[in-house]
Amino acid sequence: MVGIVIIAHSQQLAAGIREMAAQMVQGRVSLAVAAGSENLQNTLGTDAIQVYEAIASVFHDDGVVILMDLGSAITSAEMALEYLSPEHQQKVHLCAAPLVEGAIAAVIAAAARKNVMEVIAAAQGALAAKITRLGLTTGSQNLKEIRLLVTNQLGLHARPASKFVTTAAKFQAQIKVKNSTKNTDFVRADSINQVVTLGVMSGDEILVTAQGMEADAALQALETLVVTNFGEVGAVNLTDVVPKITPSIGNSHLPPPHFQGIAAASGVAIAPSLSLKPTRLSTHPFLPVSQYHVEYPEVEWQRLHTALGIAYREIQALLSHASMQIGDTEAAIFDAHILFLEDPTLLEAIHQQIFDHHCNAEAAWCAVVEELSHNYRTLDDPYLQTRVADISDVGQRVLRLLMDAPETTIEVLQPSILIATELSPSDTAKLDPTRVLGICITGGSPSSHSAILARSLGIPAVVGVSEEILHLANGTILAIDGEIGHIWVEPDAEMGRIFQHKRETWLQNQDIHPIMEAAGTRDTPKEPLCDRHPIRVFANIGSLEDTQMAIANGAEGIGLLRTEFLYFHRSQLPNEGEQLLMYQQIADILTHRPLIIRTLDIGGDKTIPYLNLPKEINPFLGFRGIRIGLHQPQILKTQLRAILRASARHNIKIMFPMIATVGEIRAAKMILQEAQTELRQESISFASEIEIGIMVEVPAAVAIADQLAREVDFFSIGTNDLTQYIMAADRNNPRTANLADGLNPAILRMIHQTIQAAHQAGIWVGLCGELAADPLALPILMGLGIDELSVNPPAITPLKQAITQLNLSDIQAIATQALQQDSAMSVRSLVAALKFFT
Ligand code: PEP
Ligand code: MG
């Protein structure tokens, strides 16, 4: 029989659960508790040894299920598992079920001699009854509602719908929306698919209702979004709509085309054809997938979640790539793909397939996605019908991951015109316009996201071409005019000349660099250094205004958000909600760009009166940064909860300041883990794999950089503090300013040591002290291999300019020489004399 262990912070709580459980099954189950602490001052707590003993007392080959309350209970359970032998460990399962409901369900299942997986499933499903019950009885007395007129050009199509869903999901409220004009049913506002399939067009009225703690704030935010036309400026972006079909100038004397398709992206091209093999069966929207009965639905559910997690990261990478290549507006197409993965109604339907029908994850996924595709296909709006290509794109991605199939990439080795039956938005976004000169698709639609992406990439495209084109041999020369949808096969020499000329004129008008197709080479200017060394230029910020300035100046992300500003000029600590709002507002401005949030770094010269910290004789060497966070963990935990909540939909990383020992970063990570556990228990979403970094600004951290690098995902060197601590020269004292020069070889050597340790451990290193903005430091830092520089917003443009002008073949040699100088002055003279900048 399966054994049950209950871990709780309070002995009374555990005793109560034990009593209820015993009554349910009349003692016919082996149940042990590990609860409370032996500390007489504070009897609340958990202890790994107690947990271990409890497991040992009920251990059985059928397995043991552990249920726990929150926070350190989970840590104690995990530690206790480590004391077990590997064979025993395999039989002991930590269960995420709610403690009281889960324990009762688990003992009933165990007493009924269910196997260990069934006991876990019973415990995990134990909340369902309560949820259903409360759902029925919550009533509508607190229901708030608002009617909004949608006036943006294309209505709630994918990108505005993504913004709507993302905004709705930020609030602790149940939000529903209906298209009142079309008198549809209400749908959940956090489901991208339900919102899109409302078919809201420009001029339609929507009715939004909200219930819950943040209902008012949610409705207000949604109202702002709708009345500001979802941020669409004036008319909708031209690439959103089908290109105007005007006869191409100078085509009148050309022979009739061999193929007449639908114009999808304007421009002309002439090049050999390259046919893409379909990566899936044309009659079936998915790879062939078989359905079978599974014994352990939890395993299938876990497999699905793993695949969704990987898909999420893949799409994030695609989004970053697309936004660099074609800009944020078009790249936002992939925001909708991410929301699709998170769509709660979709996940509920799959959950049902897996748990109720014991269906394997692949078949469950396909069934639900196919049904959704059908819903899109049957919509009235032809524009929304084309979104089925996006559903199928995400569908294929997750299915590939579930089936562990390799990712197919489109390899185009020389300038070509692609021929295919279809091209997914993901594939289109990755096309290289210097190799793919044109696209001919037999399926498709000019309003599909693939066509929008082709237009943004400047690749002429024709869709809806006759299938006969698929029979052409690879290498057949094609001439295409994407403005009128014409395709010519094997044009003669005269026509070839006309097309080359037309293409060059078109490229010039497009401001795209001409490509010398005949030679197969690109006429590129001298390669700027930044192309060879992918150094990232980020910004240091301390307010919303800074964020706007950073973006306006071209920051690729935020390398340091000094969060102290949130704590100053007030009489008490900012609460979690206030912090969350600010982090979200900043992250919203950044869209996909990374945001590194540094946890509170007060002390030193920055004080907060309401914390009543004792005055210190030597505050820079005293109680500051992470030392305060570890001493008053509640302050740090509240901040980490806010950061984690903001990370649910934004690219956020956490950075801890003033780390000097391995123990400190481990302790900080424990508090982070506690915050994560709490959020999980409260069903509040956050990015589960958030990156963690530290400021390297204490010399001790440099000395043990190899050990610290094993604990984190990145370093950011804080040369302002590092310099003052290395040189024992107060950063604010003008009399020691000559000593506190970041170009002193002592500092450069410490930077070098930090970068080496980080790179050996496989993590990246940024630098966010003032040194990053010093032009004389730039060649040295780059030569030492720094990966990212983060500077104040006004310094971004000059820094980027300096990077592109840097004319240097041997920055590494310069860095080596700089390390050998005997003063900051001689380092400065060395770099100045070498005239790095053209
Ligand atoms: C630093 O110490 O270099 C740094 C960037 O942090 P702050 O200036 O906020 O101490
Ligand atoms: Mg600092």
Short mmCIF file of C-alpha atoms in Angstrom, two decimals, residues 73 187 279 302-303 412 613 756 779 802:
data_model
loop_
_atom_site.label_atom_id
_atom_site.label_comp_id
_atom_site.label_asym_id
_atom_site.label_seq_id
_atom_site.Cartn_x
_atom_site.Cartn_y
_atom_site.Cartn_z
CA ALA A 73 8.32 22.63 3.51
CA VAL A 187 -15.31 34.32 -23.85
CA THR A 279 7.46 18.99 -44.43
CA GLN A 302 4.38 16.47 -18.05
CA ARG A 303 5.67 15.64 -21.57
CA VAL A 412 19.33 28.20 -49.42
CA LEU A 613 18.87 51.25 9.87
CA GLN A 756 37.92 34.60 -18.01
CA PRO A 779 38.85 48.74 -27.28
CA ALA A 802 32.37 54.34 -31.43
#
